[in-house]
GROMACS .gro file of C-alpha atoms in nm:
model
  174
    1ARG     CA    1   2.286   1.766   2.590
    2PRO     CA    2   2.217   1.705   2.953
    3PRO     CA    3   2.186   1.332   3.064
    4VAL     CA    4   1.850   1.368   3.155
    5PHE     CA    5   1.779   1.472   2.797
    6ARG     CA    6   1.987   1.134   2.670
    7GLN     CA    7   1.815   0.899   2.896
    8THR     CA    8   1.469   1.014   2.786
    9MET     CA    9   1.549   0.965   2.422
   10MET     CA   10   1.673   0.638   2.521
   11ARG     CA   11   1.334   0.541   2.708
   12MET     CA   12   1.132   0.671   2.433
   13PHE     CA   13   1.383   0.464   2.153
   14LEU     CA   14   1.351   0.166   2.391
   15LEU     CA   15   0.937   0.219   2.459
   16TYR     CA   16   0.876   0.239   2.084
   17PHE     CA   17   1.079  -0.027   1.977
   18GLY     CA   18   0.947  -0.260   2.233
   19LEU     CA   19   0.554  -0.145   2.127
   20GLY     CA   20   0.649  -0.207   1.760
   21ILE     CA   21   0.772  -0.542   1.829
   22VAL     CA   22   0.439  -0.633   2.070
   23VAL     CA   23   0.212  -0.489   1.812
   24LEU     CA   24   0.375  -0.703   1.535
   25TRP     CA   25   0.360  -1.024   1.724
   26TRP     CA   26   0.013  -0.946   1.823
   27HIS     CA   27  -0.110  -0.878   1.452
   28VAL     CA   28   0.040  -1.210   1.316
   29THR     CA   29  -0.077  -1.398   1.641
   30LEU     CA   30  -0.317  -1.343   1.900
   31GLY     CA   31  -0.469  -1.022   1.710
   32ARG     CA   32  -0.630  -1.282   1.443
   33ALA     CA   33  -0.839  -1.435   1.681
   34PHE     CA   34  -1.047  -1.131   1.767
   35PHE     CA   35  -1.343  -1.015   1.570
   36THR     CA   36  -1.452  -1.220   1.234
   37PRO     CA   37  -1.256  -1.313   0.968
   38ASP     CA   38  -1.397  -1.045   0.733
   39LEU     CA   39  -1.354  -0.787   1.007
   40ARG     CA   40  -0.964  -0.800   1.144
   41PRO     CA   41  -0.831  -0.465   1.210
   42ASN     CA   42  -0.489  -0.416   1.095
   43TRP     CA   43  -0.302  -0.374   1.416
   44VAL     CA   44  -0.005  -0.207   1.312
   45LEU     CA   45  -0.196   0.041   1.121
   46LEU     CA   46  -0.435   0.086   1.434
   47TYR     CA   47  -0.122   0.140   1.634
   48LEU     CA   48   0.067   0.369   1.376
   49LEU     CA   49  -0.183   0.607   1.283
   50PRO     CA   50  -0.300   0.755   1.609
   51LEU     CA   51   0.080   0.739   1.723
   52LEU     CA   52   0.114   0.976   1.409
   53LEU     CA   53  -0.157   1.207   1.538
   54HIS     CA   54  -0.055   1.185   1.882
   55ARG     CA   55   0.308   1.249   1.836
   56PRO     CA   56   0.333   1.422   1.476
   57GLU     CA   57   0.721   1.370   1.447
   58SER     CA   58   0.923   1.290   1.154
   59TRP     CA   59   1.054   0.973   1.306
   60VAL     CA   60   0.717   0.820   1.286
   61LEU     CA   61   0.716   0.839   0.924
   62PHE     CA   62   1.027   0.583   0.927
   63TYR     CA   63   0.917   0.402   1.209
   64GLY     CA   64   0.584   0.310   0.990
   65ALA     CA   65   0.776   0.209   0.695
   66ALA     CA   66   0.982  -0.016   0.895
   67LEU     CA   67   0.719  -0.161   1.059
   68GLY     CA   68   0.553  -0.211   0.717
   69LEU     CA   69   0.839  -0.376   0.608
   70ALA     CA   70   0.853  -0.595   0.900
   71LEU     CA   71   0.508  -0.651   0.820
   72ASP     CA   72   0.559  -0.763   0.462
   73GLY     CA   73   0.847  -0.972   0.568
   74LEU     CA   74   0.595  -1.152   0.805
   75SER     CA   75   0.275  -1.208   0.555
   76HIS     CA   76   0.282  -1.373   0.259
   77LEU     CA   77   0.204  -1.049   0.020
   78HIS     CA   78   0.410  -0.919  -0.197
   79THR     CA   79   0.749  -0.723  -0.037
   80GLY     CA   80   0.655  -0.357   0.011
   81VAL     CA   81   0.322  -0.350  -0.023
   82TYR     CA   82   0.251  -0.282   0.353
   83ALA     CA   83   0.582  -0.045   0.355
   84PHE     CA   84   0.464   0.157   0.077
   85SER     CA   85   0.092   0.190   0.195
   86PHE     CA   86   0.190   0.290   0.548
   87LEU     CA   87   0.449   0.539   0.442
   88ALA     CA   88   0.233   0.707   0.205
   89THR     CA   89  -0.056   0.737   0.447
   90LEU     CA   90   0.141   0.867   0.712
   91VAL     CA   91   0.314   1.145   0.498
   92LEU     CA   92  -0.035   1.206   0.353
   93ALA     CA   93  -0.167   1.233   0.736
   94ARG     CA   94   0.101   1.415   0.882
   95THR     CA   95   0.093   1.671   0.596
   96THR     CA   96  -0.292   1.736   0.616
   97THR     CA   97  -0.349   1.675   1.011
   98ASN     CA   98  -0.122   1.965   1.066
   99TRP     CA   99  -0.333   2.210   0.917
  100PHE     CA  100  -0.639   2.132   1.143
  101TYR     CA  101  -0.602   1.860   1.394
  102SER     CA  102  -0.769   1.997   1.724
  103GLY     CA  103  -0.662   1.691   1.960
  104ASN     CA  104  -1.024   1.559   2.066
  105SER     CA  105  -1.123   1.207   2.057
  106LEU     CA  106  -1.403   1.265   1.768
  107PHE     CA  107  -1.140   1.422   1.530
  108LEU     CA  108  -0.880   1.102   1.613
  109GLY     CA  109  -1.157   0.854   1.552
  110ILE     CA  110  -1.268   1.041   1.212
  111ALA     CA  111  -0.925   1.096   1.097
  112THR     CA  112  -0.798   0.737   1.192
  113ALA     CA  113  -1.096   0.587   0.986
  114PHE     CA  114  -1.042   0.812   0.694
  115PHE     CA  115  -0.671   0.759   0.676
  116SER     CA  116  -0.722   0.376   0.719
  117LEU     CA  117  -0.939   0.412   0.457
  118ILE     CA  118  -0.687   0.557   0.227
  119SER     CA  119  -0.420   0.276   0.349
  120GLY     CA  120  -0.636   0.019   0.271
  121LEU     CA  121  -0.709   0.175  -0.102
  122ILE     CA  122  -0.339   0.219  -0.168
  123SER     CA  123  -0.333  -0.162  -0.069
  124LEU     CA  124  -0.568  -0.263  -0.305
  125LEU     CA  125  -0.450  -0.077  -0.575
  126LEU     CA  126  -0.092  -0.194  -0.528
  127LEU     CA  127  -0.206  -0.529  -0.518
  128ASN     CA  128  -0.427  -0.500  -0.822
  129SER     CA  129  -0.152  -0.394  -1.008
  130LEU     CA  130   0.033  -0.702  -0.941
  131GLU     CA  131  -0.223  -0.961  -0.930
  132SER     CA  132  -0.514  -0.849  -1.216
  133GLU     CA  133  -0.728  -1.088  -1.096
  134LEU     CA  134  -0.805  -0.935  -0.762
  135GLY     CA  135  -1.155  -0.808  -0.719
  136TRP     CA  136  -1.036  -0.515  -0.545
  137GLY     CA  137  -1.383  -0.302  -0.551
  138ALA     CA  138  -1.580  -0.585  -0.330
  139ILE     CA  139  -1.303  -0.652  -0.111
  140PHE     CA  140  -1.260  -0.265  -0.051
  141TRP     CA  141  -1.651  -0.270   0.035
  142SER     CA  142  -1.667  -0.556   0.219
  143VAL     CA  143  -1.350  -0.554   0.458
  144THR     CA  144  -1.151  -0.228   0.420
  145LEU     CA  145  -1.463   0.012   0.472
  146PRO     CA  146  -1.574  -0.175   0.796
  147THR     CA  147  -1.224  -0.213   0.907
  148SER     CA  148  -1.132   0.146   0.876
  149VAL     CA  149  -1.445   0.248   1.084
  150LEU     CA  150  -1.341  -0.002   1.354
  151HIS     CA  151  -0.990   0.147   1.346
  152GLY     CA  152  -1.171   0.482   1.421
  153LEU     CA  153  -1.354   0.389   1.697
  154LEU     CA  154  -1.072   0.189   1.872
  155ALA     CA  155  -0.820   0.482   1.819
  156PRO     CA  156  -0.896   0.682   2.122
  157VAL     CA  157  -0.807   0.393   2.319
  158VAL     CA  158  -0.461   0.373   2.139
  159VAL     CA  159  -0.393   0.726   2.178
  160TRP     CA  160  -0.535   0.690   2.579
  161GLY     CA  161  -0.301   0.367   2.633
  162LEU     CA  162   0.029   0.573   2.454
  163ALA     CA  163  -0.043   0.857   2.681
  164ARG     CA  164  -0.033   0.660   2.999
  165LEU     CA  165   0.266   0.444   2.891
  166GLU     CA  166   0.469   0.759   2.793
  167HIS     CA  167   0.365   0.912   3.123
  168SER     CA  168   0.472   0.627   3.335
  169LEU     CA  169   0.777   0.542   3.150
  170LEU     CA  170   0.908   0.849   3.018
  171GLU     CA  171   0.855   1.142   3.273
  172PRO     CA  172   1.129   1.157   3.493
  173ALA     CA  173   1.095   1.030   3.861
  174SER     CA  174   1.041   1.280   4.109
   0.00000   0.00000   0.00000
């Protein structure tokens, strides 16, 4: 393969590896200070869903599962809940959005909100199977649904930022 291709692939790897670390750090530290305690976006999911819609490639699925495992390690939940819910949601999103994705901001927001809702539901069902006392219905309506709408509203901004970063860091200098 030509050296330019390898350089671009290495830049892309470094970009997304660095972004993954930054998003995890943001989610665990400063990201908790934004919004209210009941309306806190899952910054990692807010990063992964628009990334998948912007770049529907297979590596994003494994990248999402790896970020989910890292988030499981940094949270005090049962190991694998984030990893499984992220992977299942990303597989579902990639499979279904390939059929009808139009690339506009309205669809991006709606798709992100919908798949964020699915991810929240998967997580709540997993946690409910592990902890039967969890009142997941109330959590779904009071936390998951509003957070999913917020994800949908913020998704076009995330894709815009990703596109700008890719353009500035991955395009060969002329």
